[in-house]
PDB file of C-alpha atoms in Angstrom:
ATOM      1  CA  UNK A  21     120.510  67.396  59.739  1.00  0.00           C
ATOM      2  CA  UNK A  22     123.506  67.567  62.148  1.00  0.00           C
ATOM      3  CA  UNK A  23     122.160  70.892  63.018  1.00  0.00           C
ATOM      4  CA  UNK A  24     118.933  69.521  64.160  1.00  0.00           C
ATOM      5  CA  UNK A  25     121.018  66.274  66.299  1.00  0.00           C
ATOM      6  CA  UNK A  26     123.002  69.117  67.952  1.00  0.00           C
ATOM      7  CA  UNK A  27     119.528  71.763  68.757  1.00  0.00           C
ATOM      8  CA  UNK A  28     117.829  68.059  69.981  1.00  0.00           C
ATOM      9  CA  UNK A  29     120.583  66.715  72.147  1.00  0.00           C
ATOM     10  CA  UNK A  30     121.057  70.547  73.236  1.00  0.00           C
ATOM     11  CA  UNK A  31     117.521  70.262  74.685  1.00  0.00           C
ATOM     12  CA  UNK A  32     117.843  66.899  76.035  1.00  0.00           C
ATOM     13  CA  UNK A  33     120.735  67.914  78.005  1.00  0.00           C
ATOM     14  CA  UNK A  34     118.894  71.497  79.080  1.00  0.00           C
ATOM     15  CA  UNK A  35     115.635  69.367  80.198  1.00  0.00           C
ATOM     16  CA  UNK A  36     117.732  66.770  82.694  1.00  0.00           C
ATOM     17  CA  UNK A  37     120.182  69.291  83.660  1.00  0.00           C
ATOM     18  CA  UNK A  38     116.851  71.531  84.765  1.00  0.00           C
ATOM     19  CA  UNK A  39     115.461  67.862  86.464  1.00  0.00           C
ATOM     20  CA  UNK A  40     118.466  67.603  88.507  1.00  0.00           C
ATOM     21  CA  UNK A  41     118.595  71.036  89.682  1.00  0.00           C
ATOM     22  CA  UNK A  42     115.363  71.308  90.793  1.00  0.00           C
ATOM     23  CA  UNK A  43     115.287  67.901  92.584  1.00  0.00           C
ATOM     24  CA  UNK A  44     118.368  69.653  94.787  1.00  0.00           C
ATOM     25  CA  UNK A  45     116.035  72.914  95.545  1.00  0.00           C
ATOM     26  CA  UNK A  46     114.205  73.200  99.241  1.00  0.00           C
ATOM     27  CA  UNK A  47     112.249  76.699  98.949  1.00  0.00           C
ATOM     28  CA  UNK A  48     110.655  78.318 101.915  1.00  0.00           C
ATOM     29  CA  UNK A  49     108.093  80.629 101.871  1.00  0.00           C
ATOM     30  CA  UNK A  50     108.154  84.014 103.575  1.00  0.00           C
ATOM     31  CA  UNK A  51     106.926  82.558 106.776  1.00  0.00           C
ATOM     32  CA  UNK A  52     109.632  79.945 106.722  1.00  0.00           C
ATOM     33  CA  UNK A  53     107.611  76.867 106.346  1.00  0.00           C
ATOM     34  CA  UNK A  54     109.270  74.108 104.061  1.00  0.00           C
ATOM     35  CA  UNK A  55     107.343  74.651 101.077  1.00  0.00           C
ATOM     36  CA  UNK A  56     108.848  72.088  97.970  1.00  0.00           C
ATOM     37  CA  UNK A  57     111.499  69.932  99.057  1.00  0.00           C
ATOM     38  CA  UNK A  58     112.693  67.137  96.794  1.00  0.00           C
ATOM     39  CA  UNK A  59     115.458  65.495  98.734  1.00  0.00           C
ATOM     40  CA  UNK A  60     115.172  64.083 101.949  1.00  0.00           C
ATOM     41  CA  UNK A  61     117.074  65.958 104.814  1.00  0.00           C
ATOM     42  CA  UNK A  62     118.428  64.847 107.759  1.00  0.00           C
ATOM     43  CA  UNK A  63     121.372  66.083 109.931  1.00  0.00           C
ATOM     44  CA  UNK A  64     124.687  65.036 108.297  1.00  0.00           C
ATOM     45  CA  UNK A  65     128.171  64.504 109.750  1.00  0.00           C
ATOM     46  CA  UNK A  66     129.331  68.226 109.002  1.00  0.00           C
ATOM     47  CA  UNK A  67     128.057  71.452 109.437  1.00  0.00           C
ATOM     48  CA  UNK A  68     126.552  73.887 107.073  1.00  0.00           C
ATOM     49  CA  UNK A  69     128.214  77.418 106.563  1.00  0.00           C
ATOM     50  CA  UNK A  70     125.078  79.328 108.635  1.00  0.00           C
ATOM     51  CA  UNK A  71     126.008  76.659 111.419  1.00  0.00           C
ATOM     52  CA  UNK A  72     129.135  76.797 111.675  1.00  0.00           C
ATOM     53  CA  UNK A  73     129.252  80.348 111.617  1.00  0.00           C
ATOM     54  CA  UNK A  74     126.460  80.136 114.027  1.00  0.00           C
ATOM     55  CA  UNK A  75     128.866  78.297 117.016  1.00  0.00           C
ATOM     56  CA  UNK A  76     131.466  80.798 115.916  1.00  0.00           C
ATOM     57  CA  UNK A  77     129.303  83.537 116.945  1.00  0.00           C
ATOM     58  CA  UNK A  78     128.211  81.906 120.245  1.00  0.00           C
ATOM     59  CA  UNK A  79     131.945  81.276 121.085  1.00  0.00           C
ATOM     60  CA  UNK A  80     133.006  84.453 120.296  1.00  0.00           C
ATOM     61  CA  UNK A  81     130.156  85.936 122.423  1.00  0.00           C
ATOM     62  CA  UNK A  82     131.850  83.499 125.341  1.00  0.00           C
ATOM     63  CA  UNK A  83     135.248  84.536 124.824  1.00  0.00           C
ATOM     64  CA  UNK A  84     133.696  88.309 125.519  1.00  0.00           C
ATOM     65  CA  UNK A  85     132.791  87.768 129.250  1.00  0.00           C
ATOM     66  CA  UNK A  86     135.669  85.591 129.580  1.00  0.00           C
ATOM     67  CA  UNK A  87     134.058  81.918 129.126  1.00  0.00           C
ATOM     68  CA  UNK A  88     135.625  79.247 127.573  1.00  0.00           C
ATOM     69  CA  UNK A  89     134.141  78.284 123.992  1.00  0.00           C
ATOM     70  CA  UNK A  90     131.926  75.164 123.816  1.00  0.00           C
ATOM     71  CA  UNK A  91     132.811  72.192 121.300  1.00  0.00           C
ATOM     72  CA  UNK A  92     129.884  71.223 118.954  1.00  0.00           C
ATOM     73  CA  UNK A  93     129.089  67.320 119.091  1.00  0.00           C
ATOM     74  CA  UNK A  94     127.085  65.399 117.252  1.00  0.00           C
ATOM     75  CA  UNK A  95     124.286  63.990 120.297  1.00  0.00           C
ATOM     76  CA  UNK A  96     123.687  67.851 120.339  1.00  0.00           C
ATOM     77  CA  UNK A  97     123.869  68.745 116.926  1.00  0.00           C
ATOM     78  CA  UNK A  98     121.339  66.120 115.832  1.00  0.00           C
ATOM     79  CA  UNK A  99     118.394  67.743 118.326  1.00  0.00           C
ATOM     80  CA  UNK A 100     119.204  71.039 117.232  1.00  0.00           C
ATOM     81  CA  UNK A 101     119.098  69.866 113.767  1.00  0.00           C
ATOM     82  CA  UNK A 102     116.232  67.344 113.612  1.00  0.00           C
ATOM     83  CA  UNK A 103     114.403  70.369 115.433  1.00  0.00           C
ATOM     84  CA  UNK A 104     114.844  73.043 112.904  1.00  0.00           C
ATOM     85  CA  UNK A 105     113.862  70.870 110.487  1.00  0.00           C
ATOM     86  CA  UNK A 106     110.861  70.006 112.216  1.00  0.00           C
ATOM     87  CA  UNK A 107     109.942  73.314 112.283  1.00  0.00           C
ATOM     88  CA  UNK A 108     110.310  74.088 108.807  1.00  0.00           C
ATOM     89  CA  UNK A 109     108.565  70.981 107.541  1.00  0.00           C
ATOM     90  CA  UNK A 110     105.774  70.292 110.085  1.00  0.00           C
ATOM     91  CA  UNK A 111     105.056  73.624 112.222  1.00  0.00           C
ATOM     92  CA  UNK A 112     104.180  71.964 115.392  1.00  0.00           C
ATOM     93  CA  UNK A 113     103.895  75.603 116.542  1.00  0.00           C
ATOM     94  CA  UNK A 114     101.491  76.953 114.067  1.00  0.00           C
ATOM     95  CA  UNK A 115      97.324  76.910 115.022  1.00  0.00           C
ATOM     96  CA  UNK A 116      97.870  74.621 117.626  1.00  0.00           C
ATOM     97  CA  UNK A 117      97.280  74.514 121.682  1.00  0.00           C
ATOM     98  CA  UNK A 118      97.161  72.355 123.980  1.00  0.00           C
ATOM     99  CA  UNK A 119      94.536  70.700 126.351  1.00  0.00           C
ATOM    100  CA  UNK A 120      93.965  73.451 128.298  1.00  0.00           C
ATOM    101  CA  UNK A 121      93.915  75.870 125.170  1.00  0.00           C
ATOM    102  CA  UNK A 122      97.701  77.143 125.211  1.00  0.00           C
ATOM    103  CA  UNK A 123      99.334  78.007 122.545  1.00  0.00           C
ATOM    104  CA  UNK A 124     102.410  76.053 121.159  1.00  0.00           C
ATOM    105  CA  UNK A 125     105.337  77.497 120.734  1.00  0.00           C
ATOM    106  CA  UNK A 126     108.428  76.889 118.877  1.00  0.00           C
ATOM    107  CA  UNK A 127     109.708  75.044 121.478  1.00  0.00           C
ATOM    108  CA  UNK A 128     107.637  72.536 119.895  1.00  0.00           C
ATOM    109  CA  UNK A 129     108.049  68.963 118.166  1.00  0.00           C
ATOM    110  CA  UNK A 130     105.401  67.339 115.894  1.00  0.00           C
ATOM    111  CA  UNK A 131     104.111  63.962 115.889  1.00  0.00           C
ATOM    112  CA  UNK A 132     106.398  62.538 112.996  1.00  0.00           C
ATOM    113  CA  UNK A 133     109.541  61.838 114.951  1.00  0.00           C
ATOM    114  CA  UNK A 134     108.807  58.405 114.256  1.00  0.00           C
ATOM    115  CA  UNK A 135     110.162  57.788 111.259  1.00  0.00           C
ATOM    116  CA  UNK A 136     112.604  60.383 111.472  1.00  0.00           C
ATOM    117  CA  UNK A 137     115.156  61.747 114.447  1.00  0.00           C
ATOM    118  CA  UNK A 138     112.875  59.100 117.589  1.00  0.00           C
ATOM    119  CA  UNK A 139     111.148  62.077 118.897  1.00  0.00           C
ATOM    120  CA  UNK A 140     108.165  62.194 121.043  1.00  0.00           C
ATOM    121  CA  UNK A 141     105.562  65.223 120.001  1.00  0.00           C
ATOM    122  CA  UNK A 142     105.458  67.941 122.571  1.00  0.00           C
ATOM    123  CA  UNK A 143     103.052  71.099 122.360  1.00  0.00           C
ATOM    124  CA  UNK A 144     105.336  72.840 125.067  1.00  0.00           C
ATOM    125  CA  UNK A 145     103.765  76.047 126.065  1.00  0.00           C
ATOM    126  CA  UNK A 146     104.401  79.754 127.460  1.00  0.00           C
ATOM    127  CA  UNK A 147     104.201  78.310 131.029  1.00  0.00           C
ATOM    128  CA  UNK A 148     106.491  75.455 131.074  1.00  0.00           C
ATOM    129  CA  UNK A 149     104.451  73.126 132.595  1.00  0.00           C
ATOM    130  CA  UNK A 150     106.654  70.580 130.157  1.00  0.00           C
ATOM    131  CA  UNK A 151     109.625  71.381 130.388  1.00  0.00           C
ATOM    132  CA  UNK A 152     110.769  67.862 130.982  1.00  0.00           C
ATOM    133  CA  UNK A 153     109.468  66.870 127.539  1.00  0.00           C
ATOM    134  CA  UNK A 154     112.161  69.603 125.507  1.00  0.00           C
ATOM    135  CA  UNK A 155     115.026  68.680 128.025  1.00  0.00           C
ATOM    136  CA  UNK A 156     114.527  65.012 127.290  1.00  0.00           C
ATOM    137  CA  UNK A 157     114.913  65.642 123.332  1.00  0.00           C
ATOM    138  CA  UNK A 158     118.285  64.558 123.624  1.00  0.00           C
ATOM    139  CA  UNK A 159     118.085  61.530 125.735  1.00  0.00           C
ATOM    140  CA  UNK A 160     115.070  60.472 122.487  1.00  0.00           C
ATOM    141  CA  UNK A 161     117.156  61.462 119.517  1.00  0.00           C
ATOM    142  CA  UNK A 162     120.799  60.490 120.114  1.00  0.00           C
ATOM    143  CA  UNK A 163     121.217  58.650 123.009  1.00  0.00           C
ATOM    144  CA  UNK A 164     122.708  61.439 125.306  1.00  0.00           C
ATOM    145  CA  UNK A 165     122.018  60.586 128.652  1.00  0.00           C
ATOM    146  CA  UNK A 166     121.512  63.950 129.930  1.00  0.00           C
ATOM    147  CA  UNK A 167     119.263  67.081 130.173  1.00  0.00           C
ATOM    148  CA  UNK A 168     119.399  69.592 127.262  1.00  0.00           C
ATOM    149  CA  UNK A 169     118.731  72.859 127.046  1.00  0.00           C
ATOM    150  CA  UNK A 170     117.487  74.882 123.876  1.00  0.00           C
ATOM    151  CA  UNK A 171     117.477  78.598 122.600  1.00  0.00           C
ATOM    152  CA  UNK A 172     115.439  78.579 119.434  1.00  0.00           C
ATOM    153  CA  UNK A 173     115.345  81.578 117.126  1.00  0.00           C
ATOM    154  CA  UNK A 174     112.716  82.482 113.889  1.00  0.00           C
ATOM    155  CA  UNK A 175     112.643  84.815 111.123  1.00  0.00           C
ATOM    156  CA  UNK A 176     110.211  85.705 108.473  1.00  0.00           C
ATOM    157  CA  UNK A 177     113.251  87.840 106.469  1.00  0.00           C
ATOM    158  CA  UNK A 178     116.229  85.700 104.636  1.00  0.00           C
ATOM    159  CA  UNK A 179     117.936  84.178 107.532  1.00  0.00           C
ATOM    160  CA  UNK A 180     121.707  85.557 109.041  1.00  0.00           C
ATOM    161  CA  UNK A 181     123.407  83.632 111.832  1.00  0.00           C
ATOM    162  CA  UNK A 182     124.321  86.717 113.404  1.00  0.00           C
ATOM    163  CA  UNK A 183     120.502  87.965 113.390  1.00  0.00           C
ATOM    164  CA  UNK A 184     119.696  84.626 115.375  1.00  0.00           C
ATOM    165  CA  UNK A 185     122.636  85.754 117.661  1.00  0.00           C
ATOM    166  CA  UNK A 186     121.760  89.369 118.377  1.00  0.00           C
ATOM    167  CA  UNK A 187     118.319  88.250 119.173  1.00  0.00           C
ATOM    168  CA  UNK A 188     119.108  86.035 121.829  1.00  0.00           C
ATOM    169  CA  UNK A 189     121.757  88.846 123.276  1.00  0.00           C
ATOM    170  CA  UNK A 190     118.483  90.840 123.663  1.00  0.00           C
ATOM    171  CA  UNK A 191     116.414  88.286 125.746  1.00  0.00           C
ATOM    172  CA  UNK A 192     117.697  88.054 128.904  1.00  0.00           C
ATOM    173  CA  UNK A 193     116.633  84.232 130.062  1.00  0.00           C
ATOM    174  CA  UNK A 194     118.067  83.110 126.585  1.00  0.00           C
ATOM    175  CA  UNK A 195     121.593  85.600 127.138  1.00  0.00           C
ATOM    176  CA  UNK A 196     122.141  83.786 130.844  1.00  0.00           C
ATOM    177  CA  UNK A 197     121.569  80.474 129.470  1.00  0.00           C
ATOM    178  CA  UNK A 198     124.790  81.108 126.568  1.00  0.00           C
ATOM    179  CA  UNK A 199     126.995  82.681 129.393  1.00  0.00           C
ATOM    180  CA  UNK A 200     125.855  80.835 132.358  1.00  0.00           C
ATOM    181  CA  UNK A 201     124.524  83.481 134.568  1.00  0.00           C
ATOM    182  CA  UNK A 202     121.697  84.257 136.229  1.00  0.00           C
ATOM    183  CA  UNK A 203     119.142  81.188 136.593  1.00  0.00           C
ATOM    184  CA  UNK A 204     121.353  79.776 134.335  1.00  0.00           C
ATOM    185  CA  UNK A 205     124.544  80.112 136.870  1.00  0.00           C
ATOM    186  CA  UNK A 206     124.778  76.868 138.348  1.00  0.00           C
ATOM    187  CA  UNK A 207     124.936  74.834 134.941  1.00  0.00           C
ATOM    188  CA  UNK A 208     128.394  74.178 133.729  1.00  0.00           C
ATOM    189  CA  UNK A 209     127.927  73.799 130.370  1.00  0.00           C
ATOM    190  CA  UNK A 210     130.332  71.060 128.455  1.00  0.00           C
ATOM    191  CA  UNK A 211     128.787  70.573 124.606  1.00  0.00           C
ATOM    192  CA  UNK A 212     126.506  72.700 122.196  1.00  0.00           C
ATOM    193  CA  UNK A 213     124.895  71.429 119.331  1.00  0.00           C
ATOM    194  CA  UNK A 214     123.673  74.037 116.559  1.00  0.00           C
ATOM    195  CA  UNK A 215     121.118  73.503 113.459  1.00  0.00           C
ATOM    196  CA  UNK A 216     120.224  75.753 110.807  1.00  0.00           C
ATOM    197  CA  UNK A 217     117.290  75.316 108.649  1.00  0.00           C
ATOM    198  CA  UNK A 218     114.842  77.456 106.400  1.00  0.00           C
ATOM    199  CA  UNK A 219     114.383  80.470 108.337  1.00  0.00           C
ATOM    200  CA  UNK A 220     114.734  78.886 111.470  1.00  0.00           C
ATOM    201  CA  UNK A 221     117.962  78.410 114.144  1.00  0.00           C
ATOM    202  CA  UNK A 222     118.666  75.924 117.433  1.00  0.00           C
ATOM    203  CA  UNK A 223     121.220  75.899 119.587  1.00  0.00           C
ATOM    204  CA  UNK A 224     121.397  73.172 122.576  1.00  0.00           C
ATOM    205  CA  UNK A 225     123.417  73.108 125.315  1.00  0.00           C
ATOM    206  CA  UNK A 226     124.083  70.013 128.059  1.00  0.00           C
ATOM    207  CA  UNK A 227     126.635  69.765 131.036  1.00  0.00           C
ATOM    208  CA  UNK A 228     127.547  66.285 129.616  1.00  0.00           C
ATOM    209  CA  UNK A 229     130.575  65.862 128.053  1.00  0.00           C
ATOM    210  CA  UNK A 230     131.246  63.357 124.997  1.00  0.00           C
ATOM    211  CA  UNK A 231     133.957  61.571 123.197  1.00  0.00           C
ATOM    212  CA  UNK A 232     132.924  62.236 119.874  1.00  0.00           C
ATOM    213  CA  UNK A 233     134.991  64.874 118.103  1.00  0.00           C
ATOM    214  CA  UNK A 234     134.206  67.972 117.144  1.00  0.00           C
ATOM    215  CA  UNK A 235     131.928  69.262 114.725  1.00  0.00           C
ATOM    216  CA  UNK A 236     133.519  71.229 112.155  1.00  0.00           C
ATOM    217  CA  UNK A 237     132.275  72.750 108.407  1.00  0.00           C
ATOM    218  CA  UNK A 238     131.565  70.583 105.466  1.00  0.00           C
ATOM    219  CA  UNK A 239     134.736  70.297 103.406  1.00  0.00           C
ATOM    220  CA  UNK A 240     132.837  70.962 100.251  1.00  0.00           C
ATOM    221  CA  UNK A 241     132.233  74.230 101.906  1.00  0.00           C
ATOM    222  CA  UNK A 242     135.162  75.604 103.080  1.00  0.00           C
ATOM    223  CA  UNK A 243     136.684  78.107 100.629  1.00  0.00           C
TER     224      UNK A 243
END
């Protein structure tokens, strides 16, 4: 009898300790599309270990050609994140165009900022004819009364921060922009926001400073 209490309450425990775990679980598919996520994500008040390895990266990159490294705030750090999310979850990118027939790209927001970051949808295309609709994110989503600018990085293989990083060293218009040369010479860049989501990475940057402190890691995941 006290065998069959113990082999009961064993599975009780088993079957909400299995409930709990999987209610914690966001799986992506191979194409990194959000495919099963049971909690509801947002950007938090910390950064995640890919992020905040991610501005390390960048900074380190900056420190190389003899740039001064860029704090991470929060009005930056919510686009970036509330992007990458976006992008995981809702694919604003995927089978759609425009009006004229353009494709989307993943410079891209959906239509359910609503109810979530304040966004306005954008299908932002190869030509840049709206541009002012990406540079605005930041003015929508946290108040930042100033321009931002975005390099945005995808991967269908489990995601690195330093694979997002070597990328954009290999683009040219997205290298200028993170060391301020070349069409990208005349912006003096003051705060960087970072996000890191599924298979997918952000980084903003804006010539406005702010008085909110720095973004570091999450505490919990500091070793």
């Amino acid at each position: 009898m006290i065998f069959k209490r113990l082999a009961v309450l064993f599975f009780v425990l088993l079957a909400f300790s299995g409930h709990s775990l999987a209610a914690s679980i966001t799986a992506t598919d191979k194409s990194g599309i959000v495919t099963k996520t049971m909690l509801e994500v947002k950007p938090s008040n910390c950064l995640t270990e890919a992020e905040a390895e991610l501005g390390r990266l960048l900074n380190g990159l900056r420190r190389e050609s003899g740039l001064s490294p860029l704090p991470i705030k929060q009005p930056l750090y919510a686009v970036a994140k509330w992007h990458v999310i976006d992008l995981a979850s809702n694919a604003p990118h995927r089978n759609s165009n425009d009006d004229q027939g353009m494709a989307c790209n993943l410079h891209s927001w959906s239509d359910r900022g609503k109810d979530a970051g304040g966004w306005e949808p954008l299908c932002y295309t190869q030509d840049h004819k709206r541009a002012l609709g990406m540079w605005k994110k930041p003015r929508e989503i946290s108040g930042h009364r100033s321009n931002g600018y975005e390099n945005i990085y995808w991967t269908s293989a489990p995601f690195t921060p330093v694979m997002a990083i070597n990328y954009w060293e290999g683009k040219k218009e997205e290298l200028d922009m993170m060391l301020q040369q070349g069409n990208w010479k005349r912006h003096k860049w003051q705060t960087i926001g970072v996000g890191v989501y599924g298979n997918y990475a952000a980084v903003w940057f804006s010539e406005k400073p702010t008085d909110d402190p720095s973004m570091t890691q999450c505490e919990q995941l500091v070793k």
